Amino acid sequence: MPLSGIEIFKLLPKKNCGECGVPTCLAFAMNLAQGKAELDACPYISDEAREKLAEVAAPPIREVVIGSDGRVVKVGGETVLFRHEKTFVNPPGIAMLISDTMDDSEIDARIDRINSMVYDRAGFILRPEIAALRCDSGSKERFTDVVGRIISSSDCSIMLISYDPSIQCAALEVCKAKRPLIYAATSENIDEMMELAKEYACPLAVKGNGLSEVARLTSTAIQAGLKDLLIDTGARSLKEAFVHHIMLRRGALIGKIRELGFPTVVMACEMSDDLLMQTLIGAIFIAKYGGIIVLSDFQGHSLYPLLLARMNIYTDPRKPLAVEEGIYEIGKPTEESPVLLTCNFSLTYFLVSTEIENSRVPSWLLVKDTEGLSVMTAWAGGKFTADVIAPFIKKCGIESRVKHRKLIIPGYLAPESGALEEELGGEWEILVGPREAANIPAYLRTVWQAA
Amino acid sequence: MILVGENINIMSKTIGAAIRNRDAATIQQLARQQAGAGMDYLDLNIGPARRDGPELMEWIVKTVQEVVELPLSLDTTNPDAMEAGLKVHRGKAIINSISLQPERLERMLPLAKQYGAAVVGLLWGTEGMPRDADDRAALCVELVQRVMDAGVPPEDILIDPIVTPVSADIGQVIAVVEFMSAFKDLAPGCKSIVGLSNVSNGTPTELRPHLNRAYLAMLMKYGLDAAIVNAFDEELVKLARGEMPEILNLVHRIMDGERFDVNELPEKERIYAKTTLVLMGKVVYSHSWLEA
Ligand code: B12
Ligand code: SF4
């Protein structure tokens, strides 16, 4: 476990002299904890503290950025084994394989899929980031042609797959501004590949046969001054790849083995021919430590679940998630449909909207910004009381969408119903809904229909 | 330690009704009982009180101070109600609470200087709940600065790191303890305060005191200055008053990593030991944690 800012703070001299560049020891400690400062910036650290703090000087898993603008991917930088210990930080990049031996229409169709597969889930934009271009033709001209084609028609980031340094060099010349990932350096080509990575200042993946060979490769690269590395252990069976990922993460975090402290590349496309199987493999490595996950293709039904799994695993479990304030249409509501009110805590929103869907009664769901707090928490904090709900009802635009003036409020807000009716100038009739979302379908089908 | 009785609270069914009906007798009786139980302050939680806040707060402050000498902690998010309460309050009141949220700083904070009141600074950020001890530390430093800039001396600042239920997220329970371990360095001269009973929210009523007491003992390791507590938990009050040094010693040794065969300990020690392990996150919480 990395040290927290507080633990670091306790070891600092507490002079608050500002010589480290930030005004206080605490600020310096926070920066150290986040890998944003160097220990040596404080001239007053005791030797004992220095020893204890050595590990924070080098973050255990390197954070690597692929891409320069558009869909930039940041991977690595993780500090825990288990999400509930703190949070996972940088979600894995999802890549689609494109071979330069595919015909142009197929390549265009693939680029189109990368560009168009964008999903909006409760205010979050989900999409894949990377085109993984593999040189199978053996031809520099063809490969650079395909690279050019992609960078001119997509803002995705690029991974270049070829073991031939001269082909990599030609392709890098075309797309260096995009800071592509070079895949891969092996025991055979590592010297030339390292030269390219240095010259073009691009991240480099090393590929070995098993953990020890990989560690030798990263060790060579570290000595050569390279920092932005990724690891492919060469495993192509699910079991072996899984074991390797666990060992890499444990080795980096617990064993503090610097050679293993890099994000990984998961070549799911080489682990199965079946897209469904690849998707399953992708999901496993989203949960367990994958860095870049390369799939042979994207289809809506394969990609969307992966993107969603990724979003869920990489949300910060310490923070209530919020959805955006506004009017959400469930089913195809009309001017006669019921209007329900809830808060913007994601969990609440999902529970309530799912139950409204289950009821099959098309409805308008008004979501009030409560800073991500649940119904009662928000009420207790004064963020879901009549005086703030009323202006929201007035200005959100629902009054032009429905003819009736009946508002269903959460059962737990019952104490506010009188005040709310008053605040709304008596124009709206307030109906107190059930307390639990599970009872919404029955409520809409009986009480509402009768009202 | 400063003990603040939490029992006058609009969220309780009977007291809530008494407050709404302006039933002075019930409130006064509860105030006397809490004073008798040895409280230093009484908390008056009237909720957001958006509609009748000022009138309600004024009424309840007067009602309570008619029968007890104690100073009060005025607990509402409504600044108008707060001011109405401070105007009629006798002695040094506590403003409960402010936070870095602009709407709570702008209106509430000036009242502290104006009325010479102490103020509870909740470590709730503009982005919501602090995620861990580090977030709390950052919020604490910023909030203390803001409050001191408004002319409130450090000894009148009570920092509340936000205690959350053990059954919700144990990480947060641990984070408060970690934060407290650095508190004296983070905010020299300031005091710390917790809403203690939050830790046992959602756990079976008869078991709640065990969690409250053990958590208090843990926080006392780092010199907790004040706690808002259930006034009628006699053992808790004894613990807070330093009358149970052997228990404190046990809890603190467990926190320092010493291992005990907990099932071999006498009944009372066993309860504290097991509960401490749960609150440290060493044992996963379940309603039957004492039986395991
Ligand atoms: C986790 C939690 C917190 C977290 C917040 C996490 C979050 N995202 O909200 C934190 C620690 C931050 C917190 C803080 C506070 N909390 Co709190 N908290 C809780 C707890 C334990 C769980 C809340 C939760 O996540 N519920 C799950 C969601 C899904 O529930 P929900 O939003 O209510 O939605 C359900 C229903 O309402 C219904 N529903 C929702 N919308 C709609 C709409 C319609 C039309 C219908 C029909 C139904 C419906 O369906 C949903 C599923 O059934 C509750 C206890 C509890 N039993 O609720 C206390 C609780 C809500 N908190 C409480 C209090 C007092 C507070 C604080 C004021 C404490 C303090 N003194 O500082 C602060 C306020 C913060 C602030 N400054 O604003 C009290 C509120 C008491 C009351 N009745 O007023 C509670 C009830 C605990 C208690 N028993 O004392 N809290
Ligand atoms: S230089 Fe060192 S002592 Fe001075 S403020 Fe920075 S961390 Fe503190």
JSON list of N, CA and C in Angstrom, two decimals, chain B residues 136-183:
[
{"chain": "B", "resi": 136, "resn": "ARG", "atom": "N", "xyz": [-9.76, 14.88, 3.78]},
{"chain": "B", "resi": 136, "resn": "ARG", "atom": "CA", "xyz": [-10.14, 15.55, 5.02]},
{"chain": "B", "resi": 136, "resn": "ARG", "atom": "C", "xyz": [-9.05, 16.54, 5.44]},
{"chain": "B", "resi": 137, "resn": "ALA", "atom": "N", "xyz": [-7.80, 16.12, 5.31]},
{"chain": "B", "resi": 137, "resn": "ALA", "atom": "CA", "xyz": [-6.70, 16.99, 5.71]},
{"chain": "B", "resi": 137, "resn": "ALA", "atom": "C", "xyz": [-6.72, 18.27, 4.87]},
{"chain": "B", "resi": 138, "resn": "ALA", "atom": "N", "xyz": [-6.88, 18.11, 3.57]},
{"chain": "B", "resi": 138, "resn": "ALA", "atom": "CA", "xyz": [-6.87, 19.29, 2.69]},
{"chain": "B", "resi": 138, "resn": "ALA", "atom": "C", "xyz": [-8.03, 20.21, 3.04]},
{"chain": "B", "resi": 139, "resn": "LEU", "atom": "N", "xyz": [-9.21, 19.62, 3.24]},
{"chain": "B", "resi": 139, "resn": "LEU", "atom": "CA", "xyz": [-10.39, 20.43, 3.58]},
{"chain": "B", "resi": 139, "resn": "LEU", "atom": "C", "xyz": [-10.19, 21.14, 4.92]},
{"chain": "B", "resi": 140, "resn": "CYS", "atom": "N", "xyz": [-9.58, 20.43, 5.86]},
{"chain": "B", "resi": 140, "resn": "CYS", "atom": "CA", "xyz": [-9.39, 20.96, 7.20]},
{"chain": "B", "resi": 140, "resn": "CYS", "atom": "C", "xyz": [-8.52, 22.21, 7.16]},
{"chain": "B", "resi": 141, "resn": "VAL", "atom": "N", "xyz": [-7.41, 22.12, 6.46]},
{"chain": "B", "resi": 141, "resn": "VAL", "atom": "CA", "xyz": [-6.49, 23.25, 6.41]},
{"chain": "B", "resi": 141, "resn": "VAL", "atom": "C", "xyz": [-7.18, 24.45, 5.78]},
{"chain": "B", "resi": 142, "resn": "GLU", "atom": "N", "xyz": [-7.91, 24.20, 4.71]},
{"chain": "B", "resi": 142, "resn": "GLU", "atom": "CA", "xyz": [-8.58, 25.30, 4.01]},
{"chain": "B", "resi": 142, "resn": "GLU", "atom": "C", "xyz": [-9.67, 25.92, 4.88]},
{"chain": "B", "resi": 143, "resn": "LEU", "atom": "N", "xyz": [-10.44, 25.04, 5.50]},
{"chain": "B", "resi": 143, "resn": "LEU", "atom": "CA", "xyz": [-11.57, 25.54, 6.30]},
{"chain": "B", "resi": 143, "resn": "LEU", "atom": "C", "xyz": [-11.08, 26.34, 7.51]},
{"chain": "B", "resi": 144, "resn": "VAL", "atom": "N", "xyz": [-10.06, 25.82, 8.19]},
{"chain": "B", "resi": 144, "resn": "VAL", "atom": "CA", "xyz": [-9.54, 26.53, 9.37]},
{"chain": "B", "resi": 144, "resn": "VAL", "atom": "C", "xyz": [-9.06, 27.92, 8.94]},
{"chain": "B", "resi": 145, "resn": "GLN", "atom": "N", "xyz": [-8.38, 27.98, 7.81]},
{"chain": "B", "resi": 145, "resn": "GLN", "atom": "CA", "xyz": [-7.90, 29.27, 7.31]},
{"chain": "B", "resi": 145, "resn": "GLN", "atom": "C", "xyz": [-9.07, 30.23, 7.11]},
{"chain": "B", "resi": 146, "resn": "ARG", "atom": "N", "xyz": [-10.11, 29.72, 6.44]},
{"chain": "B", "resi": 146, "resn": "ARG", "atom": "CA", "xyz": [-11.25, 30.59, 6.15]},
{"chain": "B", "resi": 146, "resn": "ARG", "atom": "C", "xyz": [-11.90, 31.08, 7.44]},
{"chain": "B", "resi": 147, "resn": "VAL", "atom": "N", "xyz": [-12.02, 30.20, 8.41]},
{"chain": "B", "resi": 147, "resn": "VAL", "atom": "CA", "xyz": [-12.71, 30.58, 9.64]},
{"chain": "B", "resi": 147, "resn": "VAL", "atom": "C", "xyz": [-11.85, 31.57, 10.43]},
{"chain": "B", "resi": 148, "resn": "MET", "atom": "N", "xyz": [-10.54, 31.34, 10.46]},
{"chain": "B", "resi": 148, "resn": "MET", "atom": "CA", "xyz": [-9.67, 32.28, 11.18]},
{"chain": "B", "resi": 148, "resn": "MET", "atom": "C", "xyz": [-9.66, 33.64, 10.49]},
{"chain": "B", "resi": 149, "resn": "ASP", "atom": "N", "xyz": [-9.68, 33.62, 9.16]},
{"chain": "B", "resi": 149, "resn": "ASP", "atom": "CA", "xyz": [-9.75, 34.89, 8.42]},
{"chain": "B", "resi": 149, "resn": "ASP", "atom": "C", "xyz": [-10.99, 35.69, 8.80]},
{"chain": "B", "resi": 150, "resn": "ALA", "atom": "N", "xyz": [-12.03, 34.97, 9.20]},
{"chain": "B", "resi": 150, "resn": "ALA", "atom": "CA", "xyz": [-13.26, 35.67, 9.58]},
{"chain": "B", "resi": 150, "resn": "ALA", "atom": "C", "xyz": [-13.20, 36.14, 11.04]},
{"chain": "B", "resi": 151, "resn": "GLY", "atom": "N", "xyz": [-12.05, 35.98, 11.67]},
{"chain": "B", "resi": 151, "resn": "GLY", "atom": "CA", "xyz": [-11.88, 36.54, 13.00]},
{"chain": "B", "resi": 151, "resn": "GLY", "atom": "C", "xyz": [-12.25, 35.62, 14.14]},
{"chain": "B", "resi": 152, "resn": "VAL", "atom": "N", "xyz": [-12.37, 34.33, 13.85]},
{"chain": "B", "resi": 152, "resn": "VAL", "atom": "CA", "xyz": [-12.70, 33.39, 14.93]},
{"chain": "B", "resi": 152, "resn": "VAL", "atom": "C", "xyz": [-11.38, 32.79, 15.45]},
{"chain": "B", "resi": 153, "resn": "PRO", "atom": "N", "xyz": [-11.13, 32.84, 16.75]},
{"chain": "B", "resi": 153, "resn": "PRO", "atom": "CA", "xyz": [-9.87, 32.29, 17.26]},
{"chain": "B", "resi": 153, "resn": "PRO", "atom": "C", "xyz": [-9.87, 30.76, 17.18]},
{"chain": "B", "resi": 154, "resn": "PRO", "atom": "N", "xyz": [-8.68, 30.15, 17.06]},
{"chain": "B", "resi": 154, "resn": "PRO", "atom": "CA", "xyz": [-8.60, 28.69, 16.88]},
{"chain": "B", "resi": 154, "resn": "PRO", "atom": "C", "xyz": [-9.34, 27.91, 17.95]},
{"chain": "B", "resi": 155, "resn": "GLU", "atom": "N", "xyz": [-9.28, 28.36, 19.20]},
{"chain": "B", "resi": 155, "resn": "GLU", "atom": "CA", "xyz": [-9.91, 27.55, 20.25]},
{"chain": "B", "resi": 155, "resn": "GLU", "atom": "C", "xyz": [-11.43, 27.50, 20.12]},
{"chain": "B", "resi": 156, "resn": "ASP", "atom": "N", "xyz": [-11.99, 28.38, 19.28]},
{"chain": "B", "resi": 156, "resn": "ASP", "atom": "CA", "xyz": [-13.43, 28.34, 19.05]},
{"chain": "B", "resi": 156, "resn": "ASP", "atom": "C", "xyz": [-13.81, 27.55, 17.79]},
{"chain": "B", "resi": 157, "resn": "ILE", "atom": "N", "xyz": [-12.81, 26.93, 17.17]},
{"chain": "B", "resi": 157, "resn": "ILE", "atom": "CA", "xyz": [-13.09, 26.17, 15.95]},
{"chain": "B", "resi": 157, "resn": "ILE", "atom": "C", "xyz": [-13.12, 24.68, 16.29]},
{"chain": "B", "resi": 158, "resn": "LEU", "atom": "N", "xyz": [-14.24, 24.04, 15.98]},
{"chain": "B", "resi": 158, "resn": "LEU", "atom": "CA", "xyz": [-14.40, 22.61, 16.23]},
{"chain": "B", "resi": 158, "resn": "LEU", "atom": "C", "xyz": [-14.49, 21.92, 14.88]},
{"chain": "B", "resi": 159, "resn": "ILE", "atom": "N", "xyz": [-13.47, 21.15, 14.54]},
{"chain": "B", "resi": 159, "resn": "ILE", "atom": "CA", "xyz": [-13.47, 20.50, 13.23]},
{"chain": "B", "resi": 159, "resn": "ILE", "atom": "C", "xyz": [-14.14, 19.13, 13.31]},
{"chain": "B", "resi": 160, "resn": "ASP", "atom": "N", "xyz": [-15.12, 18.93, 12.43]},
{"chain": "B", "resi": 160, "resn": "ASP", "atom": "CA", "xyz": [-15.87, 17.66, 12.41]},
{"chain": "B", "resi": 160, "resn": "ASP", "atom": "C", "xyz": [-15.49, 16.87, 11.15]},
{"chain": "B", "resi": 161, "resn": "PRO", "atom": "N", "xyz": [-14.75, 15.77, 11.31]},
{"chain": "B", "resi": 161, "resn": "PRO", "atom": "CA", "xyz": [-14.28, 15.02, 10.13]},
{"chain": "B", "resi": 161, "resn": "PRO", "atom": "C", "xyz": [-15.35, 14.14, 9.48]},
{"chain": "B", "resi": 162, "resn": "ILE", "atom": "N", "xyz": [-16.56, 14.18, 9.92]},
{"chain": "B", "resi": 162, "resn": "ILE", "atom": "CA", "xyz": [-17.71, 13.44, 9.37]},
{"chain": "B", "resi": 162, "resn": "ILE", "atom": "C", "xyz": [-17.60, 11.93, 9.59]},
{"chain": "B", "resi": 163, "resn": "VAL", "atom": "N", "xyz": [-18.23, 11.49, 10.63]},
{"chain": "B", "resi": 163, "resn": "VAL", "atom": "CA", "xyz": [-18.31, 10.07, 10.93]},
{"chain": "B", "resi": 163, "resn": "VAL", "atom": "C", "xyz": [-19.46, 9.46, 10.12]},
{"chain": "B", "resi": 164, "resn": "THR", "atom": "N", "xyz": [-19.23, 8.32, 9.51]},
{"chain": "B", "resi": 164, "resn": "THR", "atom": "CA", "xyz": [-20.27, 7.65, 8.72]},
{"chain": "B", "resi": 164, "resn": "THR", "atom": "C", "xyz": [-20.47, 6.22, 9.25]},
{"chain": "B", "resi": 165, "resn": "PRO", "atom": "N", "xyz": [-21.59, 5.59, 8.88]},
{"chain": "B", "resi": 165, "resn": "PRO", "atom": "CA", "xyz": [-21.93, 4.30, 9.48]},
{"chain": "B", "resi": 165, "resn": "PRO", "atom": "C", "xyz": [-20.93, 3.18, 9.15]},
{"chain": "B", "resi": 166, "resn": "VAL", "atom": "N", "xyz": [-20.67, 2.38, 10.13]},
{"chain": "B", "resi": 166, "resn": "VAL", "atom": "CA", "xyz": [-19.78, 1.23, 9.96]},
{"chain": "B", "resi": 166, "resn": "VAL", "atom": "C", "xyz": [-20.36, 0.28, 8.92]},
{"chain": "B", "resi": 167, "resn": "SER", "atom": "N", "xyz": [-21.69, 0.28, 8.79]},
{"chain": "B", "resi": 167, "resn": "SER", "atom": "CA", "xyz": [-22.30, -0.65, 7.85]},
{"chain": "B", "resi": 167, "resn": "SER", "atom": "C", "xyz": [-22.30, -0.11, 6.43]},
{"chain": "B", "resi": 168, "resn": "ALA", "atom": "N", "xyz": [-21.88, 1.14, 6.24]},
{"chain": "B", "resi": 168, "resn": "ALA", "atom": "CA", "xyz": [-21.88, 1.69, 4.88]},
{"chain": "B", "resi": 168, "resn": "ALA", "atom": "C", "xyz": [-20.51, 1.50, 4.23]},
{"chain": "B", "resi": 169, "resn": "ASP", "atom": "N", "xyz": [-19.47, 2.13, 4.76]},
{"chain": "B", "resi": 169, "resn": "ASP", "atom": "CA", "xyz": [-18.17, 2.04, 4.12]},
{"chain": "B", "resi": 169, "resn": "ASP", "atom": "C", "xyz": [-17.11, 2.11, 5.21]},
{"chain": "B", "resi": 170, "resn": "ILE", "atom": "N", "xyz": [-16.53, 0.98, 5.52]},
{"chain": "B", "resi": 170, "resn": "ILE", "atom": "CA", "xyz": [-15.57, 0.92, 6.61]},
{"chain": "B", "resi": 170, "resn": "ILE", "atom": "C", "xyz": [-14.36, 1.81, 6.34]},
{"chain": "B", "resi": 171, "resn": "GLY", "atom": "N", "xyz": [-14.07, 2.00, 5.05]},
{"chain": "B", "resi": 171, "resn": "GLY", "atom": "CA", "xyz": [-12.93, 2.85, 4.68]},
{"chain": "B", "resi": 171, "resn": "GLY", "atom": "C", "xyz": [-13.07, 4.25, 5.26]},
{"chain": "B", "resi": 172, "resn": "GLN", "atom": "N", "xyz": [-14.30, 4.75, 5.29]},
{"chain": "B", "resi": 172, "resn": "GLN", "atom": "CA", "xyz": [-14.55, 6.09, 5.82]},
{"chain": "B", "resi": 172, "resn": "GLN", "atom": "C", "xyz": [-14.39, 6.11, 7.34]},
{"chain": "B", "resi": 173, "resn": "VAL", "atom": "N", "xyz": [-14.77, 5.03, 7.97]},
{"chain": "B", "resi": 173, "resn": "VAL", "atom": "CA", "xyz": [-14.64, 4.94, 9.43]},
{"chain": "B", "resi": 173, "resn": "VAL", "atom": "C", "xyz": [-13.15, 4.99, 9.80]},
{"chain": "B", "resi": 174, "resn": "ILE", "atom": "N", "xyz": [-12.36, 4.28, 9.03]},
{"chain": "B", "resi": 174, "resn": "ILE", "atom": "CA", "xyz": [-10.91, 4.25, 9.26]},
{"chain": "B", "resi": 174, "resn": "ILE", "atom": "C", "xyz": [-10.29, 5.61, 8.93]},
{"chain": "B", "resi": 175, "resn": "ALA", "atom": "N", "xyz": [-10.81, 6.21, 7.85]},
{"chain": "B", "resi": 175, "resn": "ALA", "atom": "CA", "xyz": [-10.23, 7.50, 7.41]},
{"chain": "B", "resi": 175, "resn": "ALA", "atom": "C", "xyz": [-10.35, 8.56, 8.50]},
{"chain": "B", "resi": 176, "resn": "VAL", "atom": "N", "xyz": [-11.45, 8.54, 9.24]},
{"chain": "B", "resi": 176, "resn": "VAL", "atom": "CA", "xyz": [-11.63, 9.54, 10.31]},
{"chain": "B", "resi": 176, "resn": "VAL", "atom": "C", "xyz": [-10.55, 9.34, 11.38]},
{"chain": "B", "resi": 177, "resn": "VAL", "atom": "N", "xyz": [-10.27, 8.09, 11.71]},
{"chain": "B", "resi": 177, "resn": "VAL", "atom": "CA", "xyz": [-9.24, 7.82, 12.72]},
{"chain": "B", "resi": 177, "resn": "VAL", "atom": "C", "xyz": [-7.88, 8.27, 12.20]},
{"chain": "B", "resi": 178, "resn": "GLU", "atom": "N", "xyz": [-7.60, 7.96, 10.94]},
{"chain": "B", "resi": 178, "resn": "GLU", "atom": "CA", "xyz": [-6.31, 8.37, 10.38]},
{"chain": "B", "resi": 178, "resn": "GLU", "atom": "C", "xyz": [-6.19, 9.90, 10.38]},
{"chain": "B", "resi": 179, "resn": "PHE", "atom": "N", "xyz": [-7.26, 10.54, 9.98]},
{"chain": "B", "resi": 179, "resn": "PHE", "atom": "CA", "xyz": [-7.25, 12.00, 9.99]},
{"chain": "B", "resi": 179, "resn": "PHE", "atom": "C", "xyz": [-6.97, 12.53, 11.39]},
{"chain": "B", "resi": 180, "resn": "MET", "atom": "N", "xyz": [-7.64, 11.95, 12.38]},
{"chain": "B", "resi": 180, "resn": "MET", "atom": "CA", "xyz": [-7.47, 12.41, 13.76]},
{"chain": "B", "resi": 180, "resn": "MET", "atom": "C", "xyz": [-6.03, 12.24, 14.23]},
{"chain": "B", "resi": 181, "resn": "SER", "atom": "N", "xyz": [-5.35, 11.25, 13.68]},
{"chain": "B", "resi": 181, "resn": "SER", "atom": "CA", "xyz": [-3.97, 10.99, 14.13]},
{"chain": "B", "resi": 181, "resn": "SER", "atom": "C", "xyz": [-3.05, 12.15, 13.75]},
{"chain": "B", "resi": 182, "resn": "ALA", "atom": "N", "xyz": [-3.45, 12.94, 12.77]},
{"chain": "B", "resi": 182, "resn": "ALA", "atom": "CA", "xyz": [-2.60, 14.07, 12.37]},
{"chain": "B", "resi": 182, "resn": "ALA", "atom": "C", "xyz": [-3.23, 15.41, 12.75]},
{"chain": "B", "resi": 183, "resn": "PHE", "atom": "N", "xyz": [-4.39, 15.35, 13.37]},
{"chain": "B", "resi": 183, "resn": "PHE", "atom": "CA", "xyz": [-5.17, 16.58, 13.55]},
{"chain": "B", "resi": 183, "resn": "PHE", "atom": "C", "xyz": [-4.41, 17.68, 14.28]}
]
